[in-house]
Amino acid sequence: MVEGLMQDYELSLQHVLWRIERLHQKKEVVTKRDEGIHRTNYGEMVPRINRLAGALKRLGVKPGDRVATLAWNNNRHLELYYAVPCMGAVLHTLNLRLFPQHLEFIINDAEDKVLFVDQSLLPILKPLIGKIPTIQTIVLLAEGPAPAADGMPEMLDYEALLAAESEGYPWPKLSERMAAAMCYTSGTTGNPKGVVYSHRSQFIHTMGVLQGDNLALQESDSLLPVVPMFHANSWGLPYAAGMAGSKVVFGGRFSADPKSIVELAEEEEVTFLAGVPTVWIALGAYLNESGKRLPRVRTVVCGGSAVPQALMETMDALGLRILHAWGMTETSPLGSVARVAAGTKPEDELRLRLTQGRVAPGVEIRICEPSTGEELPWDGVAFGEIQVRGPWIARGYHNGYDPGKLTEDGWFRTGDVAKITPDGYIVIVDRTKDVIKSGGEWISSVELENAVMAHPKIMEAAVIGLPHSKWDERPVVYAVPKPEFKGKVTQEEIVEFLKDKVAKWWLPDEVRFIDEVPKTSVGKFDKKVLRASAVPITEGATPGARR
Ligand code: AMP
């Protein structure tokens, strides 16, 4: 072998830290706090990141130790994003919307050593005290001295810790294979599993996120990631912003409130937003109600669940261009982006923007028959499980859980079912566990939901399959009417509306109206909760086709 003569430069997040220090000092990091807007910049943050690394070392944090965060999107969380991995430890972002027993499991599974917690999240931590023995130190992310909190052990104060350290931390030389961060899957089935990102995977993923045909975040952007910093590292956007030098705007604990997002976006001249569909459904409704617009926003990244056509159209009408992306915690998360290829006919654009798009450069994809593993053609018809491989795709979970997720030939089994068109556009049909099996045929719950959400009186809809004596399973729609149509829409109306949109045997057996679709910890429709509380189908009295 003739070797190439290029440097073996270790790919690490220290490079991103180097860039914010050398190139982006003046770039602002803005956070909405209870007391008002907090404004800082990378120039002020870098010395604090150095102090924080010193404090971690003084607390006994060693390379490879897990440092947990229970925090909203804010500037201190961003300081932790840099200090923890760059000093050789592993940043473990905890999902603050999980049930206490899941948090307890996750902290113990990861064996976290130090935990940083936002003051407003203490009530979430409190029930865990006494049950998380590996945690040696709790640091409170509060203004001023830590207040006495009932029933809590002694906590250190973040600002006091930083004040005691020096501004020059001797950053160690890191190996690119070292773990940098970990994030647990949202645990829709069974216990959550820890995905462990390496410095190398984070570096390459960051470069991927920035590509022009991927998310294309730029130096000139003002980024407001509505997606939480505990959800797959806020989709990698904080590091991408650091690498590119974009301004960053955080919603703090107000991220779920459309009015706050709109105000923040207006005031901070936001150009780039990212979040799950439910966030944009609420934001679109708020903009329509208030008459406000966000003309500076050039991209609204939307992923985490399929984008309903009605949402894309509402946002288009508001001048907000959705960029649909697919991925998962195990894919860092960027997997594919729905950019429409050059030369596409205008009449095909919307349809293609609604697909999950084409696989990101750097990642390979295939679809396989789940039972036999046989690879299926990209003909836009055959559908099977998506499998992926690449430098930012997981090869396993912390503590070796679920080894079967990796195929023998090294591909990651996503559990998503899709078809792929000859041009490479991925169309997700469902999660394997959400597909409805009726009379031996598959019904896509996602497609049916989208069709229902296109009804002018409906705001949100989730579809699940419920047991049926004859057909095995039949679809049932749970629909939330728009506020002005509450009590003024009937199930017959919805079924009638669907008749020319889906196959006859896809027509739901029942449409049940509810006030809100239950959501998972990361804001997706929680069908597990719907299934658990669903009353059985009234067979024989159905408005659907199979009577
Ligand atoms: P999580 O790891 O919690 O982010 O969940 C990942 C899962 O969310 C994927 O495996 C998909 O089932 C789903 N998902 C993410 N993005 C999309 C999308 N654009 N369309 C449909 N499903 C999606």
Coordinates of C-alpha atoms and ligand atoms in Angstrom, one line a residue:
M1 CA 0.0 0.0 0.0
V2 CA 1.2 3.5 -0.9
E3 CA 0.2 5.7 2.0
G4 CA -1.3 9.1 1.6
L5 CA 0.8 11.9 3.1
M6 CA -1.8 13.9 4.8
Q7 CA -1.9 14.6 8.5
D8 CA -3.7 12.4 11.0
Y9 CA -5.5 15.4 12.5
E10 CA -7.8 14.2 15.3
L11 CA -11.3 15.3 14.6
S12 CA -12.6 16.7 17.8
L13 CA -15.0 19.3 19.2
Q14 CA -11.9 21.2 20.4
H15 CA -11.7 22.4 16.8
V16 CA -15.1 24.0 17.2
L17 CA -14.0 25.6 20.4
W18 CA -10.9 26.9 18.7
R19 CA -13.1 28.5 16.0
I20 CA -15.4 30.3 18.4
E21 CA -12.4 31.6 20.3
R22 CA -10.4 32.8 17.3
L23 CA -13.0 33.7 14.7
H24 CA -16.4 34.3 16.3
Q25 CA -15.8 36.3 19.5
K26 CA -18.4 38.9 18.6
K27 CA -21.2 36.5 17.8
E28 CA -24.0 36.8 20.2
V29 CA -25.6 34.1 22.3
V30 CA -29.0 35.3 23.5
T31 CA -31.2 33.5 26.0
K32 CA -34.8 34.3 27.2
R33 CA -34.8 34.0 30.9
D34 CA -37.6 34.7 33.5
E35 CA -36.1 38.1 34.3
G36 CA -35.7 39.1 30.6
I37 CA -33.2 38.7 27.8
H38 CA -29.7 37.6 28.7
R39 CA -27.1 38.6 26.1
T40 CA -23.5 37.4 25.8
N41 CA -21.1 36.5 23.0
Y42 CA -18.5 33.8 22.3
G43 CA -15.7 36.2 23.3
E44 CA -17.2 36.3 26.9
M45 CA -18.1 32.7 26.9
V46 CA -14.8 31.1 26.0
P47 CA -13.1 32.2 29.3
R48 CA -16.1 30.8 31.1
I49 CA -15.8 27.5 29.2
N50 CA -12.1 27.4 30.4
R51 CA -13.2 28.1 34.0
L52 CA -15.9 25.4 33.7
A53 CA -13.4 22.8 32.5
G54 CA -11.2 23.7 35.5
A55 CA -14.1 23.3 37.9
L56 CA -15.0 19.9 36.4
K57 CA -11.4 18.8 37.0
R58 CA -11.5 20.1 40.5
L59 CA -14.7 18.1 41.1
G60 CA -12.8 14.9 40.1
V61 CA -14.2 14.5 36.6
K62 CA -11.8 12.3 34.7
P63 CA -11.7 11.4 30.9
G64 CA -14.6 9.3 30.0
D65 CA -16.7 10.3 33.1
R66 CA -20.3 11.1 32.3
V67 CA -21.5 14.6 33.2
A68 CA -25.2 15.0 33.1
T69 CA -27.3 18.1 32.3
L70 CA -30.9 18.7 33.2
A71 CA -31.4 22.0 31.5
W72 CA -33.4 24.1 29.0
N73 CA -31.8 25.6 25.9
N74 CA -29.7 28.4 27.4
N75 CA -26.2 29.8 27.3
R76 CA -24.9 27.9 30.3
H77 CA -26.0 24.7 28.7
L78 CA -24.0 25.7 25.7
E79 CA -20.9 26.3 27.9
L80 CA -21.3 22.7 29.1
Y81 CA -21.6 21.5 25.5
Y82 CA -18.1 22.7 25.0
A83 CA -16.3 22.3 28.4
V84 CA -17.4 18.7 29.1
P85 CA -16.4 17.0 25.8
C86 CA -13.3 19.2 25.3
M87 CA -11.8 18.3 28.7
G88 CA -12.3 14.6 27.8
A89 CA -15.5 13.8 29.7
V90 CA -18.9 12.8 28.2
L91 CA -21.8 15.3 28.0
H92 CA -25.0 13.4 28.9
T93 CA -28.0 15.6 28.2
L94 CA -31.1 14.4 30.2
N95 CA -34.5 14.7 28.7
L96 CA -36.4 16.8 31.2
R97 CA -39.8 15.6 29.9
L98 CA -39.3 12.0 30.9
F99 CA -41.0 10.3 33.8
P100 CA -39.0 10.1 37.0
Q101 CA -38.5 6.4 36.7
H102 CA -37.0 6.7 33.2
L103 CA -34.7 9.5 34.4
E104 CA -33.6 7.4 37.3
F105 CA -32.9 4.4 35.0
I106 CA -31.0 6.6 32.6
I107 CA -28.8 8.3 35.2
N108 CA -28.0 5.0 36.8
D109 CA -27.4 3.3 33.4
A110 CA -25.0 6.0 32.3
E111 CA -23.4 6.2 35.8
D112 CA -23.4 9.9 35.7
K113 CA -20.9 11.5 38.2
V114 CA -21.9 15.2 38.2
L115 CA -25.2 16.7 37.4
F116 CA -25.9 20.3 36.3
V117 CA -29.5 21.4 36.8
D118 CA -31.5 24.5 36.0
Q119 CA -33.1 26.0 39.0
S120 CA -36.5 25.8 37.5
L121 CA -36.0 22.0 37.0
L122 CA -35.3 21.2 40.6
P123 CA -38.9 19.8 41.1
I124 CA -38.0 17.1 38.4
L125 CA -34.8 16.2 40.2
K126 CA -36.2 16.1 43.7
P127 CA -38.0 12.7 43.4
L128 CA -34.8 11.1 42.3
I129 CA -32.7 12.1 45.3
G130 CA -31.6 9.0 47.1
K131 CA -32.0 6.9 44.0
I132 CA -29.1 8.0 41.9
P133 CA -26.0 6.9 43.9
T134 CA -23.4 7.5 41.2
I135 CA -24.0 11.3 41.3
Q136 CA -21.4 12.7 43.5
T137 CA -22.0 16.4 42.9
I138 CA -25.0 18.5 41.9
V139 CA -24.4 21.9 40.5
L140 CA -27.2 24.4 40.4
L141 CA -27.5 26.6 37.3
A142 CA -28.8 29.6 39.1
E143 CA -28.2 33.3 39.4
G144 CA -26.4 34.2 42.6
P145 CA -25.9 31.9 45.6
A146 CA -27.8 28.7 45.5
P147 CA -31.0 29.0 47.5
A148 CA -31.8 26.5 50.2
A149 CA -34.1 23.9 48.5
D150 CA -36.1 21.7 50.8
G151 CA -35.3 18.1 50.7
M152 CA -32.3 18.5 48.4
P153 CA -28.7 17.6 49.3
E154 CA -26.1 20.3 49.2
M155 CA -25.7 21.8 45.8
L156 CA -22.9 23.8 44.4
D157 CA -23.4 27.1 42.7
Y158 CA -22.3 27.3 39.0
E159 CA -21.2 30.9 39.1
A160 CA -19.2 30.5 42.3
L161 CA -17.5 27.4 40.8
L162 CA -16.5 29.3 37.7
A163 CA -15.3 32.3 39.7
A164 CA -12.8 30.2 41.6
E165 CA -11.0 29.0 38.4
S166 CA -8.6 30.5 36.0
E167 CA -9.3 31.5 32.4
G168 CA -6.6 29.4 30.8
Y169 CA -7.4 25.7 31.0
P170 CA -4.8 23.3 29.5
W171 CA -7.0 21.4 27.2
P172 CA -5.7 17.8 26.8
K173 CA -4.9 16.1 23.6
L174 CA -8.0 14.0 22.7
S175 CA -8.4 11.0 20.5
E176 CA -11.1 11.3 17.9
R177 CA -12.5 7.9 18.9
M178 CA -13.2 9.1 22.5
A179 CA -16.8 9.5 23.6
A180 CA -17.9 13.1 23.5
A181 CA -21.6 13.0 24.3
M182 CA -24.4 10.6 25.0
C183 CA -28.1 10.8 24.5
Y184 CA -30.8 8.3 25.3
T185 CA -33.5 7.3 22.8
S186 CA -36.9 8.5 23.8
G187 CA -37.9 5.0 24.8
T188 CA -41.2 4.6 23.0
T189 CA -40.7 0.8 23.4
G190 CA -39.0 -0.6 26.5
N191 CA -36.3 1.2 28.4
P192 CA -34.4 4.0 26.8
K193 CA -31.0 3.1 25.3
G194 CA -27.9 5.3 25.4
V195 CA -26.4 6.4 22.1
V196 CA -22.8 7.4 22.6
Y197 CA -21.4 9.9 20.1
S198 CA -17.6 10.2 19.5
H199 CA -15.6 13.4 18.9
R200 CA -15.1 12.1 15.3
S201 CA -18.8 11.4 14.7
Q202 CA -19.7 14.8 16.1
F203 CA -17.1 16.6 14.0
I204 CA -18.1 14.9 10.7
H205 CA -21.8 15.3 11.5
T206 CA -21.2 19.0 12.1
M207 CA -19.6 19.4 8.7
G208 CA -22.5 17.4 7.3
V209 CA -25.2 19.7 8.9
L210 CA -23.4 22.7 7.4
Q211 CA -23.4 21.5 3.8
G212 CA -25.3 23.6 1.3
D213 CA -27.6 20.7 0.3
N214 CA -28.1 19.7 3.9
L215 CA -29.3 22.2 6.6
A216 CA -26.9 24.8 5.2
L217 CA -26.6 26.9 8.4
Q218 CA -24.4 29.9 7.7
E219 CA -22.3 32.5 9.5
S220 CA -24.8 35.1 8.5
D221 CA -27.7 33.2 10.2
S222 CA -29.4 33.9 13.5
L223 CA -30.4 30.5 14.7
L224 CA -33.2 29.7 17.1
P225 CA -33.2 26.0 17.8
V226 CA -36.6 25.2 19.3
V227 CA -35.6 21.5 19.3
P228 CA -34.3 20.9 22.9
M229 CA -30.6 20.6 23.6
F230 CA -31.5 17.2 25.1
H231 CA -33.0 15.9 21.9
A232 CA -30.1 14.4 19.8
N233 CA -27.9 17.4 20.7
S234 CA -30.5 19.8 19.4
W235 CA -30.0 18.1 16.0
G236 CA -26.3 19.0 16.1
L237 CA -27.2 22.7 15.6
P238 CA -25.3 24.2 18.5
Y239 CA -22.0 22.8 17.2
A240 CA -22.9 23.7 13.6
A241 CA -23.5 27.3 14.8
G242 CA -20.1 27.3 16.6
M243 CA -18.3 26.0 13.5
A244 CA -20.0 28.4 11.1
G245 CA -20.2 31.3 13.5
S246 CA -23.9 31.9 13.5
K247 CA -25.7 33.9 16.2
V248 CA -27.6 31.7 18.6
V249 CA -30.9 32.5 20.2
F250 CA -32.3 30.3 23.0
G251 CA -35.9 30.2 24.2
G252 CA -35.0 28.9 27.7
R253 CA -38.0 27.4 29.3
F254 CA -40.3 29.3 26.9
S255 CA -39.4 27.2 23.9
A256 CA -42.7 25.5 23.7
D257 CA -44.7 28.8 23.6
P258 CA -45.4 30.0 20.1
K259 CA -45.8 33.7 21.2
S260 CA -42.4 33.7 22.9
I261 CA -40.8 32.1 19.9
V262 CA -42.3 34.7 17.6
E263 CA -41.3 37.6 19.8
L264 CA -37.8 36.3 20.2
A265 CA -37.5 35.6 16.4
E266 CA -38.7 39.2 15.7
E267 CA -36.4 40.9 18.2
E268 CA -33.3 38.8 17.5
E269 CA -33.7 38.9 13.7
V270 CA -33.8 35.1 13.5
T271 CA -33.3 33.6 10.1
F272 CA -33.2 29.9 10.9
L273 CA -35.6 27.8 13.0
A274 CA -35.7 24.1 13.8
G275 CA -38.2 21.9 15.6
V276 CA -40.7 19.1 15.4
P277 CA -44.1 19.4 13.4
T278 CA -46.2 20.0 16.6
V279 CA -44.2 23.1 17.3
W280 CA -44.9 24.5 13.8
I281 CA -48.5 23.6 13.9
A282 CA -48.9 25.7 17.0
L283 CA -46.7 28.5 15.6
G284 CA -48.6 28.6 12.3
A285 CA -51.9 28.9 14.2
Y286 CA -50.5 31.7 16.4
L287 CA -49.2 33.6 13.3
N288 CA -52.6 33.3 11.6
E289 CA -54.4 34.4 14.7
S290 CA -52.2 37.3 15.6
G291 CA -51.5 38.5 12.0
K292 CA -47.8 38.6 12.8
R293 CA -45.2 37.4 10.2
L294 CA -41.5 36.5 10.4
P295 CA -40.2 37.8 7.1
R296 CA -36.5 37.3 8.0
V297 CA -36.8 33.6 8.5
R298 CA -35.3 31.8 5.5
T299 CA -35.4 28.1 6.8
V300 CA -37.6 26.2 9.2
V301 CA -36.1 22.8 9.6
C302 CA -38.8 20.3 10.5
G303 CA -38.2 16.7 11.5
G304 CA -38.8 14.2 14.2
S305 CA -42.1 13.1 12.6
A306 CA -43.4 13.4 9.0
V307 CA -44.5 16.8 8.0
P308 CA -48.2 16.9 7.2
Q309 CA -49.1 18.5 3.9
A310 CA -51.5 20.8 5.6
L311 CA -48.7 22.1 7.8
M312 CA -46.3 22.7 4.8
E313 CA -49.1 24.6 3.0
T314 CA -50.0 26.7 6.0
M315 CA -46.3 27.6 6.5
D316 CA -45.8 28.3 2.8
A317 CA -48.7 30.7 2.9
L318 CA -47.1 32.4 5.9
G319 CA -43.8 32.8 3.9
L320 CA -42.1 30.2 6.2
R321 CA -40.3 27.6 4.1
I322 CA -40.1 24.2 5.8
L323 CA -37.1 22.1 5.1
H324 CA -38.1 18.5 5.9
A325 CA -35.5 16.3 7.5
W326 CA -35.4 12.8 8.8
G327 CA -33.2 11.2 11.4
M328 CA -33.0 9.7 14.8
T329 CA -30.9 9.9 18.0
E330 CA -28.9 6.9 16.6
T331 CA -28.0 8.9 13.4
S332 CA -26.7 12.0 15.3
P333 CA -29.5 12.7 14.0
L334 CA -29.1 13.9 10.4
G335 CA -30.2 11.2 8.0
S336 CA -31.8 12.8 5.0
V337 CA -33.0 16.2 3.9
A338 CA -35.8 17.0 1.4
R339 CA -34.2 19.4 -1.0
V340 CA -35.7 19.3 -4.4
A341 CA -33.3 18.4 -7.2
A342 CA -32.5 20.9 -9.9
G343 CA -34.8 20.5 -12.9
T344 CA -37.8 19.4 -10.9
K345 CA -41.1 20.5 -12.5
P346 CA -42.8 23.1 -10.3
E347 CA -45.9 20.9 -10.0
D348 CA -43.7 18.1 -8.4
E349 CA -42.0 20.3 -5.8
L350 CA -44.5 20.1 -3.0
R351 CA -44.8 16.4 -3.3
L352 CA -41.0 16.0 -3.1
R353 CA -40.6 18.5 -0.2
L354 CA -43.0 16.3 1.7
T355 CA -40.9 13.2 1.3
Q356 CA -38.2 12.5 3.8
G357 CA -35.8 13.6 1.1
R358 CA -32.5 12.2 -0.1
V359 CA -29.9 10.6 2.1
A360 CA -27.3 13.0 3.4
P361 CA -23.8 12.8 1.8
G362 CA -21.7 10.6 4.0
V363 CA -24.5 8.2 4.9
E364 CA -25.6 5.1 2.9
I365 CA -29.1 3.8 2.9
R366 CA -30.9 0.7 1.8
I367 CA -34.4 -0.8 2.4
C368 CA -34.8 -4.4 3.3
E369 CA -37.5 -6.9 3.9
P370 CA -37.6 -7.1 7.7
S371 CA -38.0 -10.8 8.1
T372 CA -35.6 -12.1 5.3
G373 CA -33.2 -9.1 5.2
E374 CA -33.5 -9.2 1.4
E375 CA -32.6 -5.8 -0.1
L376 CA -35.5 -4.2 -2.0
P377 CA -35.3 -2.0 -5.2
W378 CA -35.6 1.8 -5.3
D379 CA -38.7 1.7 -7.4
G380 CA -41.0 3.9 -5.3
V381 CA -43.3 0.9 -4.7
A382 CA -41.5 -1.8 -2.6
F383 CA -41.2 -0.9 1.0
G384 CA -39.1 -2.3 3.8
E385 CA -37.0 -1.3 6.8
I386 CA -34.6 1.5 6.4
Q387 CA -31.0 0.5 7.2
V388 CA -28.2 3.0 7.2
R389 CA -24.4 3.1 7.7
G390 CA -21.9 5.9 7.9
P391 CA -19.4 7.8 10.1
W392 CA -22.1 9.3 12.3
I393 CA -24.4 6.3 12.6
A394 CA -24.5 4.3 15.9
R395 CA -23.0 0.8 15.9
G396 CA -24.3 -0.1 19.3
Y397 CA -25.7 1.2 22.6
H398 CA -24.2 1.9 25.9
N399 CA -23.9 -1.3 28.0
G400 CA -24.4 -3.4 24.9
Y401 CA -28.2 -3.3 24.8
D402 CA -30.0 -4.5 21.8
P403 CA -27.1 -5.8 19.7
G404 CA -29.6 -7.0 17.1
K405 CA -30.0 -3.4 15.8
L406 CA -26.8 -3.9 13.8
T407 CA -27.0 -6.3 10.9
E408 CA -24.3 -8.9 10.5
D409 CA -22.9 -6.8 7.6
G410 CA -22.7 -3.6 9.7
W411 CA -25.9 -1.7 8.9
F412 CA -28.0 0.0 11.5
R413 CA -31.7 -1.2 11.5
T414 CA -33.8 2.0 12.1
G415 CA -37.2 0.4 12.6
D416 CA -38.6 2.9 10.0
V417 CA -40.5 1.5 7.1
A418 CA -40.1 3.3 3.8
K419 CA -40.0 3.1 0.0
I420 CA -37.4 4.9 -2.0
T421 CA -38.1 6.4 -5.5
P422 CA -35.7 5.7 -8.4
D423 CA -34.3 9.3 -7.8
G424 CA -33.5 8.5 -4.2
Y425 CA -36.4 10.2 -2.4
I426 CA -37.3 8.4 0.8
V427 CA -41.0 8.1 1.6
I428 CA -41.5 6.9 5.2
V429 CA -44.6 4.7 5.4
D430 CA -44.5 4.2 9.2
R431 CA -42.6 3.0 12.2
T432 CA -42.6 -0.8 12.1
K433 CA -44.6 -0.8 15.3
D434 CA -47.2 1.8 14.1
V435 CA -48.1 0.1 10.8
I436 CA -51.7 -1.1 10.8
K437 CA -52.2 -4.6 9.6
S438 CA -55.7 -5.0 8.2
G439 CA -56.7 -8.3 6.6
G440 CA -53.1 -9.1 5.8
E441 CA -52.5 -5.7 4.1
W442 CA -50.6 -2.7 5.5
I443 CA -52.1 0.7 6.2
S444 CA -49.8 3.6 6.7
S445 CA -50.9 5.4 9.9
V446 CA -48.7 8.4 8.8
E447 CA -50.4 8.8 5.4
L448 CA -53.8 8.5 7.0
E449 CA -53.0 11.1 9.6
N450 CA -51.8 13.5 6.9
A451 CA -55.0 13.0 5.0
V452 CA -57.1 13.8 8.0
M453 CA -55.0 16.8 9.0
A454 CA -55.7 18.3 5.5
H455 CA -59.4 18.7 6.6
P456 CA -60.0 22.4 7.1
K457 CA -61.7 21.8 10.5
I458 CA -58.9 19.6 11.9
M459 CA -55.7 20.8 13.7
E460 CA -54.0 17.5 14.7
A461 CA -54.7 13.8 14.1
A462 CA -53.1 10.6 15.2
V463 CA -54.1 7.2 13.8
I464 CA -53.7 3.8 15.6
G465 CA -54.7 0.3 14.7
L466 CA -57.1 -1.4 17.2
P467 CA -57.9 -5.1 17.3
H468 CA -60.7 -6.3 15.1
S469 CA -62.2 -9.8 15.1
K470 CA -62.3 -10.1 11.4
W471 CA -59.5 -7.9 10.0
D472 CA -57.0 -8.3 12.8
E473 CA -56.6 -4.5 13.1
R474 CA -58.5 -1.5 11.8
P475 CA -57.5 2.1 11.8
V476 CA -59.1 4.5 14.3
V477 CA -58.5 8.3 14.0
Y478 CA -58.0 10.5 17.1
A479 CA -58.6 14.1 15.8
V480 CA -58.3 17.5 17.5
P481 CA -60.7 20.0 15.9
K482 CA -59.4 23.6 15.4
P483 CA -60.7 25.6 18.4
E484 CA -63.5 27.3 16.3
F485 CA -64.8 23.9 15.2
K486 CA -64.9 22.2 18.5
G487 CA -68.1 20.2 18.7
K488 CA -68.9 21.2 15.1
V489 CA -67.4 18.4 13.1
T490 CA -68.6 14.9 12.7
Q491 CA -66.9 11.6 12.1
E492 CA -69.1 11.1 8.9
E493 CA -67.7 14.4 7.6
I494 CA -64.1 13.2 8.1
V495 CA -64.8 9.9 6.5
E496 CA -66.5 11.5 3.5
F497 CA -63.5 13.9 3.1
L498 CA -61.1 10.9 3.0
K499 CA -63.0 9.0 0.4
D500 CA -61.2 10.3 -2.6
K501 CA -57.9 10.6 -0.9
V502 CA -57.1 7.1 0.4
A503 CA -57.9 3.5 -0.6
K504 CA -61.4 2.4 0.4
W505 CA -60.2 -0.2 2.9
W506 CA -58.0 2.5 4.5
L507 CA -61.1 4.5 5.6
P508 CA -61.1 4.5 9.4
D509 CA -63.6 2.5 11.4
E510 CA -64.0 5.3 13.8
V511 CA -63.1 9.0 14.2
R512 CA -62.8 10.0 17.9
F513 CA -62.5 13.7 18.8
I514 CA -60.2 14.7 21.6
D515 CA -58.9 17.9 23.0
E516 CA -55.2 17.2 22.5
V517 CA -53.1 14.4 21.0
P518 CA -50.8 13.1 23.8
K519 CA -47.2 14.0 23.0
T520 CA -43.9 12.2 23.8
S521 CA -41.1 13.8 25.7
V522 CA -39.8 15.3 22.5
G523 CA -43.1 16.5 21.2
K524 CA -44.1 13.7 18.9
F525 CA -47.6 12.1 18.9
D526 CA -47.5 9.5 21.6
K527 CA -49.5 6.6 20.1
K528 CA -48.4 4.3 23.0
V529 CA -50.6 6.4 25.3
L530 CA -53.5 6.5 22.8
R531 CA -53.3 2.7 22.5
A532 CA -53.2 2.1 26.2
S533 CA -56.3 4.1 26.9
A534 CA -58.3 3.3 23.7
V535 CA -61.7 1.7 24.1
P536 CA -62.3 -1.2 21.6
I537 CA -63.8 -0.6 18.2
T538 CA -67.6 -1.0 18.1
E539 CA -67.6 -3.6 15.4
G540 CA -70.4 -3.4 12.9
A541 CA -71.3 0.2 13.6
T542 CA -68.5 1.7 11.5
P543 CA -68.6 4.4 9.0
G544 CA -65.5 3.0 7.2
A545 CA -65.4 0.8 4.2
R546 CA -65.2 -2.6 5.8
R547 CA -68.7 -3.2 6.8
Ligands
AMP1 P1 -35.8 10.2 17.9 O1 -34.6 9.3 18.1 O2 -36.5 10.3 19.2 O3 -35.5 11.4 17.3 O4 -36.8 9.4 17.0 C1 -36.5 9.0 15.7 C2 -37.6 8.6 14.9 O5 -38.5 9.6 14.6 C3 -37.3 8.0 13.6 O6 -36.9 6.7 13.6 C4 -38.6 8.1 12.8 O7 -39.5 7.1 13.2 C5 -39.2 9.4 13.4 N1 -38.8 10.5 12.5 C6 -37.9 11.4 12.5 N2 -37.9 12.3 11.5 C7 -39.0 11.9 10.7 C8 -39.5 12.4 9.5 N3 -39.1 13.5 8.9 N4 -40.6 11.7 9.0 C9 -41.1 10.7 9.7 N5 -40.6 10.2 10.8 C10 -39.6 10.8 11.3

